[in-house]
């Protein structure tokens, strides 16, 4: 993993025996996450935006937005602007109608580079409360400088009660969203890494089906003793499962060598912005690995896409349920062309009798790979090489570090939007009469930036110094405004507002 800056700067516990009870406690009406997981609030028409790109499948689509639309977006203007005490190098999540000591508020939440969780009033931008989980004595690779940091985005549970954030102490923390009070019972805070100086929770947290998913990757420069792993935490019991992408047969938190337990292989990470995606039809958990050795006989899955169970675990042996590894995996490793620079982006189901459920993955090499997400290598299990349904070469546009967005238009056509530093590429999925599906480039333009978001039929791309609203089917600009510099920050559009944080720590709200 190489950090590119555009701007300045435990084993699983017992499962809940009755799934119906889980659903009752969660307040949901479906076993699996909705494709874009914009949970509706019963007392109002407002929605909650639970995680980066929407919880669960992370489609990057808010189809519930009805205020800012193609016909109204040109009327957006700045409502207010504040400078936060520290930079939020990610995006924001929102929970409406929270009963606080100051009245009922819509709250936004963001995690800063320094480990502070901010609760912000969505109407004014004012800080309602903040909880600090700083680095303390933690420094990157234990070399004295810089201090440990995170680029993670918090997540909200579907009950609208708690917000979860990665702390620089190597734990994920649980806070009451109304007050900021931290929960310190029932296993919380939950351990994420015992080597927070060599690896960090850099990806966005995800919630689905009663679990919180947290992944780890290395720091810039890819130094130190780290393996990369997923921690899946049961939000009812506090029990957790650990899946290591190297030495996956060891379902534990590793310590630094020469201590034990540890793994002889090093420096694979799960560092994509989305971290994990969760299939809405099966609940399976998908992630992609950047760097690291690929040797399935030794339970090492570098530069691979992995499918895990909905509780975040593999099969009894420790292997994933399924895997995909490109045939040129050795070249990807040697040239630092991480396959896992993005997470698998799940496509909507097509004709179920003819066409498999599919996902796409694009990495630093710029090759977009279309996969059968229920049989990724085509060989019926993990540990095989190749098997993609299609390769689309987009390498002329450079490496991709931003999470794609997946949208279905009014005609039922599935679109894939890929943004990187050089621009925006839009593709559509077509399926012929025999059920064969393929992706085709519709357009490419120079509107580069970070992970795109589509809300109310408008595509938003945050670039370096600019936020743009685009027509998704043509790429034509509908509106734009000047903002500050950019790193991993990406926009949020929810409940009639556009929120942007930039790499100067400036927080801006736009409305009609």
Coordinates of C-alpha atoms in Angstrom, one line a residue:
X1 CA 0.0 0.0 0.0
X2 CA 1.3 3.5 -0.9
X3 CA -0.5 6.5 0.5
X4 CA -1.2 9.0 -2.2
X5 CA -2.0 12.6 -1.1
X6 CA -3.8 14.8 -3.5
X7 CA -3.9 17.9 -1.3
X8 CA -1.6 19.1 1.4
X9 CA -0.5 17.4 3.6
X10 CA -10.7 -13.9 19.3
X11 CA -12.5 -16.5 18.5
X12 CA -16.2 -16.4 17.7
X13 CA -18.6 -16.8 20.6
X14 CA -21.9 -18.6 20.5
X15 CA -24.3 -17.4 17.8
X16 CA -27.7 -16.0 18.8
X17 CA -29.9 -19.2 18.7
X18 CA -33.0 -17.5 17.4
X19 CA -32.6 -15.3 14.4
X20 CA -36.1 -13.9 14.8
X21 CA -35.0 -12.5 18.2
X22 CA -32.0 -10.8 16.6
X23 CA -34.2 -9.1 14.1
X24 CA -36.6 -8.0 16.8
X25 CA -33.8 -6.5 18.8
X26 CA -32.3 -4.8 15.7
X27 CA -35.6 -3.3 14.6
X28 CA -35.2 -4.6 11.1
X29 CA -37.7 -6.4 8.9
X30 CA -35.3 -8.4 6.7
X31 CA -32.5 -10.9 7.5
X32 CA -30.0 -9.3 5.1
X33 CA -28.9 -5.8 4.6
X34 CA -30.7 -3.7 2.0
X35 CA -28.5 -2.8 -1.0
X36 CA -27.9 0.7 0.0
X37 CA -28.9 0.5 3.7
X38 CA -30.5 3.9 4.2
X39 CA -32.6 2.9 7.2
X40 CA -35.9 4.8 7.4
X41 CA -36.9 6.3 10.7
X42 CA -40.5 5.5 11.8
X43 CA -41.1 8.9 13.3
X44 CA -40.1 11.0 10.3
X45 CA -39.3 10.8 6.6
X46 CA -35.6 11.4 7.3
X47 CA -33.2 8.5 6.9
X48 CA -30.2 7.4 8.8
X49 CA -26.9 7.0 6.9
X50 CA -25.2 4.3 8.9
X51 CA -21.7 4.0 7.4
X52 CA -19.4 5.0 4.5
X53 CA -21.2 4.4 1.2
X54 CA -24.2 3.1 3.1
X55 CA -23.9 0.1 5.5
X56 CA -23.9 -3.5 4.3
X57 CA -23.4 -3.6 0.5
X58 CA -21.9 -0.1 0.3
X59 CA -23.4 0.7 -3.1
X60 CA -22.6 4.4 -2.6
X61 CA -26.2 5.2 -3.5
X62 CA -28.8 7.1 -1.5
X63 CA -31.9 6.4 -3.5
X64 CA -34.1 7.9 -0.7
X65 CA -32.9 11.5 -1.4
X66 CA -35.9 13.5 -2.8
X67 CA -34.9 17.1 -2.1
X68 CA -31.7 17.6 -4.0
X69 CA -32.4 16.2 -7.5
X70 CA -31.3 16.9 -11.0
X71 CA -33.9 19.6 -11.3
X72 CA -33.0 21.4 -8.1
X73 CA -29.2 20.8 -7.6
X74 CA -28.2 24.0 -9.4
X75 CA -29.8 25.9 -6.5
X76 CA -27.3 24.5 -3.9
X77 CA -25.4 27.2 -1.9
X78 CA -23.2 27.2 1.2
X79 CA -25.3 27.2 4.4
X80 CA -22.4 27.4 6.9
X81 CA -18.7 26.5 7.3
X82 CA -16.6 25.6 10.3
X83 CA -13.1 24.5 11.0
X84 CA -12.9 21.4 13.1
X85 CA -10.2 21.0 15.8
X86 CA -8.6 18.2 13.8
X87 CA -8.9 16.8 10.2
X88 CA -11.6 14.1 9.5
X89 CA -9.8 12.2 6.7
X90 CA -12.8 10.2 5.6
X91 CA -16.5 11.0 5.5
X92 CA -19.5 11.5 7.8
X93 CA -22.4 9.4 8.9
X94 CA -25.8 10.6 10.1
X95 CA -28.5 9.7 12.5
X96 CA -31.7 11.9 12.6
X97 CA -34.0 12.7 15.5
X98 CA -31.6 12.0 18.4
X99 CA -32.9 13.1 21.8
X100 CA -30.0 15.1 23.3
X101 CA -29.9 17.4 26.4
X102 CA -30.2 20.3 23.9
X103 CA -33.4 18.9 22.3
X104 CA -34.0 16.6 19.3
X105 CA -31.2 16.9 16.8
X106 CA -30.0 15.3 13.6
X107 CA -26.4 14.3 14.4
X108 CA -23.4 13.8 12.1
X109 CA -20.4 11.7 13.2
X110 CA -16.8 11.7 12.0
X111 CA -13.5 10.3 13.2
X112 CA -10.4 12.5 13.0
X113 CA -6.8 11.5 12.1
X114 CA -6.0 12.0 15.8
X115 CA -8.7 9.5 17.0
X116 CA -11.3 11.9 18.1
X117 CA -15.0 11.1 17.4
X118 CA -17.0 14.2 16.7
X119 CA -20.8 14.4 17.1
X120 CA -22.0 17.4 15.1
X121 CA -25.3 19.2 14.8
X122 CA -26.4 18.6 11.2
X123 CA -28.4 21.9 11.3
X124 CA -25.6 24.2 12.4
X125 CA -22.3 22.2 12.3
X126 CA -21.7 22.9 16.0
X127 CA -19.9 20.2 18.0
X128 CA -22.4 18.6 20.3
X129 CA -19.8 16.3 22.0
X130 CA -16.5 14.7 21.3
X131 CA -14.7 11.6 22.5
X132 CA -11.0 11.3 22.3
X133 CA -9.1 8.1 21.7
X134 CA -5.6 9.4 21.0
X135 CA -2.3 7.8 20.1
X136 CA -0.6 8.4 23.4
X137 CA 2.9 6.9 23.1
X138 CA 2.0 5.0 19.9
X139 CA 4.2 6.0 17.0
X140 CA 4.3 4.4 13.5
X141 CA 6.6 1.3 13.4
X142 CA 7.8 2.3 16.9
X143 CA 10.3 4.7 15.3
X144 CA 9.4 7.9 17.2
X145 CA 7.6 9.7 14.4
X146 CA 4.9 10.3 13.3
X147 CA 2.2 9.5 15.9
X148 CA -0.2 6.7 15.0
X149 CA -3.3 7.9 13.1
X150 CA -6.5 6.7 11.5
X151 CA -8.4 7.5 8.3
X152 CA -11.4 5.5 9.3
X153 CA -15.1 6.5 9.2
X154 CA -17.4 5.5 12.1
X155 CA -20.5 3.4 11.9
X156 CA -24.0 3.5 13.6
X157 CA -26.0 0.6 14.6
X158 CA -29.4 0.0 13.1
X159 CA -31.3 0.8 16.3
X160 CA -30.0 4.4 16.2
X161 CA -28.6 4.2 19.7
X162 CA -24.8 3.7 19.5
X163 CA -22.0 4.9 17.3
X164 CA -18.7 3.0 16.9
X165 CA -15.3 4.4 16.2
X166 CA -11.7 3.1 15.8
X167 CA -9.4 4.4 18.5
X168 CA -5.6 4.8 18.2
X169 CA -5.2 2.5 21.2
X170 CA -6.0 -0.4 18.8
X171 CA -9.6 -0.8 20.1
X172 CA -13.0 0.0 18.6
X173 CA -15.1 2.1 21.0
X174 CA -18.9 2.2 21.5
X175 CA -20.6 5.5 22.4
X176 CA -24.1 6.5 23.2
X177 CA -24.9 8.8 20.4
X178 CA -27.1 11.1 22.4
X179 CA -24.5 11.9 25.1
X180 CA -21.1 10.6 24.0
X181 CA -20.9 8.3 27.0
X182 CA -18.7 5.3 26.4
X183 CA -19.9 1.8 27.0
X184 CA -17.2 -0.2 28.9
X185 CA -19.2 -3.4 29.7
X186 CA -20.0 -6.5 27.6
X187 CA -16.5 -6.7 26.1
X188 CA -16.3 -3.0 25.1
X189 CA -14.0 -1.5 24.0
X190 CA -13.3 -4.3 21.6
X191 CA -9.7 -5.3 20.6
X192 CA -8.9 -4.7 17.0
X193 CA -5.1 -5.0 17.0
X194 CA -2.2 -5.7 19.4
X195 CA 0.2 -4.0 17.0
X196 CA -1.3 -0.6 16.6
X197 CA 2.1 0.8 15.8
X198 CA 2.5 -1.5 12.8
X199 CA -1.1 -1.6 11.6
X200 CA -4.2 0.5 11.9
X201 CA -7.9 0.5 11.3
X202 CA -7.7 2.7 8.2
X203 CA -10.8 1.6 6.4
X204 CA -14.4 2.6 7.2
X205 CA -16.3 0.5 9.7
X206 CA -19.3 -1.5 8.5
X207 CA -22.5 -2.8 10.1
X208 CA -24.8 -5.5 8.9
X209 CA -26.9 -8.3 10.3
X210 CA -26.1 -7.6 13.9
X211 CA -22.3 -7.4 13.4
X212 CA -19.7 -4.7 13.3
X213 CA -16.9 -5.3 10.8
X214 CA -13.4 -3.7 11.3
X215 CA -10.4 -4.3 9.1
X216 CA -6.7 -3.5 9.4
X217 CA -3.9 -2.5 7.1
X218 CA -0.3 -1.0 7.4
X219 CA 1.0 2.5 7.6
X220 CA 2.5 4.4 4.6
X221 CA 5.7 2.7 3.5
X222 CA 4.4 -0.8 4.3
X223 CA 6.9 -1.3 7.1
X224 CA 6.7 -3.5 10.2
X225 CA 5.2 -6.8 11.3
X226 CA 1.6 -6.9 10.3
X227 CA -0.7 -9.4 8.5
X228 CA -4.0 -7.6 7.9
X229 CA -7.2 -9.0 9.3
X230 CA -10.9 -8.7 9.8
X231 CA -12.6 -8.5 13.2
X232 CA -16.3 -9.2 13.2
X233 CA -18.0 -8.2 16.5
X234 CA -21.4 -9.5 17.5
X235 CA -23.3 -6.4 18.6
X236 CA -25.6 -8.5 20.9
X237 CA -23.0 -10.6 22.8
X238 CA -19.7 -8.7 22.3
X239 CA -18.1 -12.0 21.0
X240 CA -15.8 -11.5 18.1
X241 CA -14.3 -13.6 15.3
X242 CA -10.8 -12.8 13.8
X243 CA -9.9 -13.7 10.2
X244 CA -6.2 -13.2 9.3
X245 CA -5.5 -12.9 5.6
X246 CA -2.1 -14.4 6.2
X247 CA -1.9 -17.6 8.4
X248 CA -5.7 -17.7 8.2
X249 CA -5.7 -21.0 10.1
X250 CA -4.8 -19.0 13.2
X251 CA -8.0 -17.3 14.3
X252 CA -6.4 -15.0 16.9
X253 CA -4.9 -11.5 17.3
X254 CA -1.2 -11.7 16.5
X255 CA 1.5 -10.0 18.5
X256 CA 4.8 -8.6 17.3
X257 CA 7.6 -11.0 16.5
X258 CA 9.4 -12.7 18.3
X259 CA 6.4 -13.0 20.5
X260 CA 3.6 -15.6 20.0
X261 CA 1.1 -16.1 18.5
X262 CA 2.4 -14.6 15.2
X263 CA 2.7 -15.4 11.6
X264 CA 5.9 -15.8 9.6
X265 CA 4.5 -14.0 6.6
X266 CA 4.0 -10.2 6.8
X267 CA 2.6 -7.0 5.2
X268 CA -0.7 -7.9 3.7
X269 CA -3.5 -5.5 4.5
X270 CA -7.2 -4.9 4.1
X271 CA -7.0 -1.2 3.6
X272 CA -9.6 -0.3 0.9
X273 CA -11.8 2.7 1.9
X274 CA -14.9 0.4 2.2
X275 CA -13.0 -2.4 4.1
X276 CA -15.8 -4.9 3.7
X277 CA -19.0 -5.3 1.6
X278 CA -21.8 -7.5 2.6
X279 CA -24.1 -9.2 0.1
X280 CA -27.8 -8.3 0.5
X281 CA -29.0 -11.7 -0.8
X282 CA -26.8 -14.0 1.3
X283 CA -25.1 -12.0 4.0
X284 CA -21.7 -13.1 2.9
X285 CA -18.8 -10.8 3.7
X286 CA -16.4 -9.8 1.0
X287 CA -13.0 -8.1 1.3
X288 CA -9.9 -7.7 -0.9
X289 CA -6.3 -8.1 0.2
X290 CA -3.5 -5.8 -0.8
X291 CA 0.1 -7.1 -1.0
X292 CA 1.3 -10.2 0.9
X293 CA 2.3 -13.7 -0.3
X294 CA -0.3 -15.9 -2.0
X295 CA 0.1 -19.5 -0.9
X296 CA -3.2 -21.1 -0.1
X297 CA -1.5 -24.3 1.1
X298 CA 0.0 -22.2 3.9
X299 CA -3.3 -20.3 4.4
X300 CA -1.8 -17.1 2.9
X301 CA -4.1 -15.0 0.6
X302 CA -2.2 -11.9 -0.5
X303 CA -3.6 -9.9 -3.5
X304 CA -6.9 -11.8 -3.4
X305 CA -10.7 -11.3 -3.1
X306 CA -12.1 -13.4 -0.2
X307 CA -15.6 -14.4 0.7
X308 CA -16.4 -15.2 4.3
X309 CA -19.4 -16.2 6.3
X310 CA -21.8 -13.6 7.5
X311 CA -20.2 -13.8 11.0
X312 CA -16.9 -12.9 9.5
X313 CA -15.3 -16.3 9.6
X314 CA -13.9 -18.9 7.1
X315 CA -14.5 -22.6 7.0
X316 CA -13.3 -25.0 9.8
X317 CA -9.8 -25.3 8.4
X318 CA -9.4 -21.5 8.5
X319 CA -9.6 -21.0 4.7
X320 CA -12.1 -18.5 3.3
X321 CA -15.4 -19.8 1.9
X322 CA -14.2 -18.8 -1.6
X323 CA -11.4 -16.7 -3.1
X324 CA -10.3 -15.1 -6.4
X325 CA -6.6 -14.5 -7.2
X326 CA -5.5 -13.1 -10.5
X327 CA -3.1 -15.1 -12.6
X328 CA -0.5 -12.3 -12.4
X329 CA -0.5 -12.1 -8.6
X330 CA 3.3 -12.4 -8.4
X331 CA 3.6 -9.3 -10.6
X332 CA 1.1 -7.4 -8.5
X333 CA 3.1 -8.2 -5.4
X334 CA 6.5 -7.4 -6.9
X335 CA 5.3 -4.1 -8.3
X336 CA 3.1 -3.0 -5.4
X337 CA 0.0 -3.0 -7.6
X338 CA -2.4 -4.0 -4.8
X339 CA -5.5 -5.8 -5.9
X340 CA -7.0 -4.7 -2.6
X341 CA -6.8 -0.9 -3.2
X342 CA -10.6 -1.1 -3.5
X343 CA -13.1 -3.5 -1.9
X344 CA -15.4 -5.7 -4.0
X345 CA -18.3 -3.7 -5.4
X346 CA -21.5 -5.8 -5.6
X347 CA -23.6 -5.6 -8.7
X348 CA -27.4 -6.0 -8.5
X349 CA -28.8 -9.4 -9.3
X350 CA -29.6 -10.0 -13.0
X351 CA -31.7 -12.9 -14.4
X352 CA -31.2 -15.4 -11.6
X353 CA -31.9 -18.4 -13.9
X354 CA -29.3 -17.5 -16.4
X355 CA -26.8 -15.1 -14.9
X356 CA -24.6 -15.5 -11.7
X357 CA -24.5 -12.9 -8.9
X358 CA -21.6 -10.7 -9.7
X359 CA -19.1 -8.3 -8.2
X360 CA -16.3 -6.1 -9.6
X361 CA -12.9 -5.4 -8.3
X362 CA -10.4 -2.9 -9.6
X363 CA -6.9 -2.3 -8.1
X364 CA -3.8 -0.2 -8.6
X365 CA -3.2 -1.9 -12.0
X366 CA -6.3 -0.3 -13.4
X367 CA -7.8 -3.6 -14.5
X368 CA -11.5 -4.0 -13.7
X369 CA -12.4 -7.6 -13.1
X370 CA -15.9 -9.0 -13.3
X371 CA -16.4 -12.0 -11.0
X372 CA -19.1 -14.5 -10.1
X373 CA -19.3 -13.7 -6.5
X374 CA -20.7 -17.1 -5.5
X375 CA -17.9 -19.0 -7.4
X376 CA -15.2 -16.5 -7.9
X377 CA -12.5 -18.7 -9.6
X378 CA -15.1 -20.8 -11.4
X379 CA -13.6 -23.9 -9.7
X380 CA -15.9 -24.2 -6.7
X381 CA -13.9 -23.1 -3.8
X382 CA -10.9 -21.2 -2.4
X383 CA -7.2 -21.5 -3.4
X384 CA -7.5 -21.3 -7.2
X385 CA -6.0 -18.7 -9.7
X386 CA -7.9 -16.9 -12.4
X387 CA -11.5 -17.5 -13.4
X388 CA -12.8 -13.9 -13.9
X389 CA -15.8 -13.5 -16.2
X390 CA -14.3 -10.4 -17.9
X391 CA -11.3 -8.0 -17.7
X392 CA -11.7 -4.3 -18.7
X393 CA -8.4 -2.6 -19.1
X394 CA -8.7 1.0 -17.7
X395 CA -5.0 1.2 -16.9
X396 CA -4.6 4.2 -19.2
X397 CA -6.4 6.2 -16.5
X398 CA -4.0 5.2 -13.7
X399 CA -4.3 3.4 -10.4
X400 CA -7.6 3.3 -8.5
X401 CA -7.7 3.8 -4.7
X402 CA -11.3 5.0 -4.5
X403 CA -14.3 2.9 -3.9
X404 CA -16.6 2.5 -7.0
X405 CA -20.3 3.3 -6.7
X406 CA -23.0 1.0 -8.1
X407 CA -26.3 2.4 -9.4
X408 CA -29.3 1.1 -11.2
X409 CA -31.0 3.7 -13.4
X410 CA -34.8 4.0 -14.1
X411 CA -34.5 1.6 -17.0
X412 CA -33.0 -1.2 -14.8
X413 CA -29.5 -0.7 -16.2
X414 CA -26.7 -1.3 -13.8
X415 CA -23.9 1.4 -13.8
X416 CA -20.4 1.3 -12.3
X417 CA -18.7 4.6 -11.5
X418 CA -15.0 4.6 -11.0
X419 CA -13.1 7.7 -9.9
X420 CA -9.4 8.2 -9.5
X421 CA -7.0 11.2 -9.6
X422 CA -7.3 11.5 -13.4
X423 CA -11.1 11.4 -13.8
X424 CA -14.4 9.6 -13.8
X425 CA -15.1 6.4 -15.8
X426 CA -18.7 5.2 -16.2
X427 CA -19.6 1.7 -17.3
X428 CA -22.9 -0.2 -17.8
X429 CA -23.6 -3.9 -17.5
X430 CA -25.4 -5.6 -20.3
X431 CA -26.7 -9.2 -20.4
X432 CA -27.5 -11.0 -23.6
X433 CA -30.3 -13.6 -24.2
X434 CA -28.0 -16.5 -23.2
X435 CA -27.3 -14.8 -19.8
X436 CA -23.8 -13.7 -20.6
X437 CA -23.0 -10.4 -18.9
X438 CA -20.3 -7.8 -19.7
X439 CA -19.3 -4.3 -18.8
X440 CA -18.9 -1.5 -21.4
X441 CA -17.4 2.0 -21.0
X442 CA -19.9 4.7 -21.6
X443 CA -17.8 7.8 -21.0
X444 CA -14.6 9.0 -19.3
X445 CA -14.0 12.6 -18.2
X446 CA -11.4 14.6 -16.3
X447 CA -13.5 15.0 -13.1
X448 CA -11.1 13.2 -10.8
X449 CA -11.4 12.9 -7.1
X450 CA -12.2 10.5 -4.3
X451 CA -15.0 7.9 -3.8
X452 CA -18.2 9.0 -5.6
X453 CA -21.7 9.1 -4.2
X454 CA -25.0 9.0 -6.0
X455 CA -28.0 10.5 -4.3
X456 CA -31.4 11.5 -5.8
X457 CA -30.3 10.8 -9.3
X458 CA -27.2 13.1 -9.0
X459 CA -23.6 11.9 -9.0
X460 CA -21.3 13.7 -6.6
X461 CA -17.5 13.7 -6.9
X462 CA -15.2 15.5 -4.5
X463 CA -12.0 16.7 -6.1
X464 CA -9.0 18.6 -5.0
X465 CA -10.5 22.1 -4.3
X466 CA -13.9 21.4 -5.8
X467 CA -17.1 19.5 -5.2
X468 CA -19.1 18.6 -8.3
X469 CA -22.6 17.4 -9.0
X470 CA -22.9 15.5 -12.3
X471 CA -25.5 13.9 -14.6
X472 CA -24.6 10.2 -14.0
X473 CA -25.6 9.0 -17.5
X474 CA -23.5 11.6 -19.3
X475 CA -21.0 13.1 -16.9
X476 CA -22.3 16.6 -17.6
X477 CA -21.7 19.1 -14.8
X478 CA -24.9 20.2 -13.1
X479 CA -23.3 22.3 -10.3
X480 CA -20.0 22.8 -8.6
X481 CA -18.4 24.8 -5.7
X482 CA -14.9 25.5 -4.4
X483 CA -13.7 23.7 -1.3
X484 CA -10.4 22.9 0.3
X485 CA -7.7 20.2 -0.6
X486 CA -8.4 16.5 -0.6
X487 CA -7.0 13.2 0.6
X488 CA -9.5 10.4 1.4
X489 CA -12.4 12.7 2.2
X490 CA -15.7 12.1 0.4
X491 CA -19.1 13.8 0.4
X492 CA -22.3 12.9 2.1
X493 CA -25.8 13.7 0.8
X494 CA -28.7 13.0 3.1
X495 CA -32.0 14.5 4.0
X496 CA -31.7 17.5 1.7
X497 CA -28.1 18.5 2.6
X498 CA -24.7 18.1 1.1
X499 CA -21.9 17.8 3.6
X500 CA -18.2 18.1 2.8
X501 CA -15.1 17.8 4.9
X502 CA -11.7 18.7 3.4
X503 CA -8.0 18.2 4.2
X504 CA -7.8 21.6 5.9
X505 CA -10.3 20.4 8.5
X506 CA -13.0 22.6 7.1
X507 CA -16.6 21.3 7.3
X508 CA -19.1 22.8 4.9
X509 CA -22.8 22.3 4.5
X510 CA -24.7 23.0 1.2
X511 CA -28.5 23.2 0.9
X512 CA -31.2 24.7 -1.3

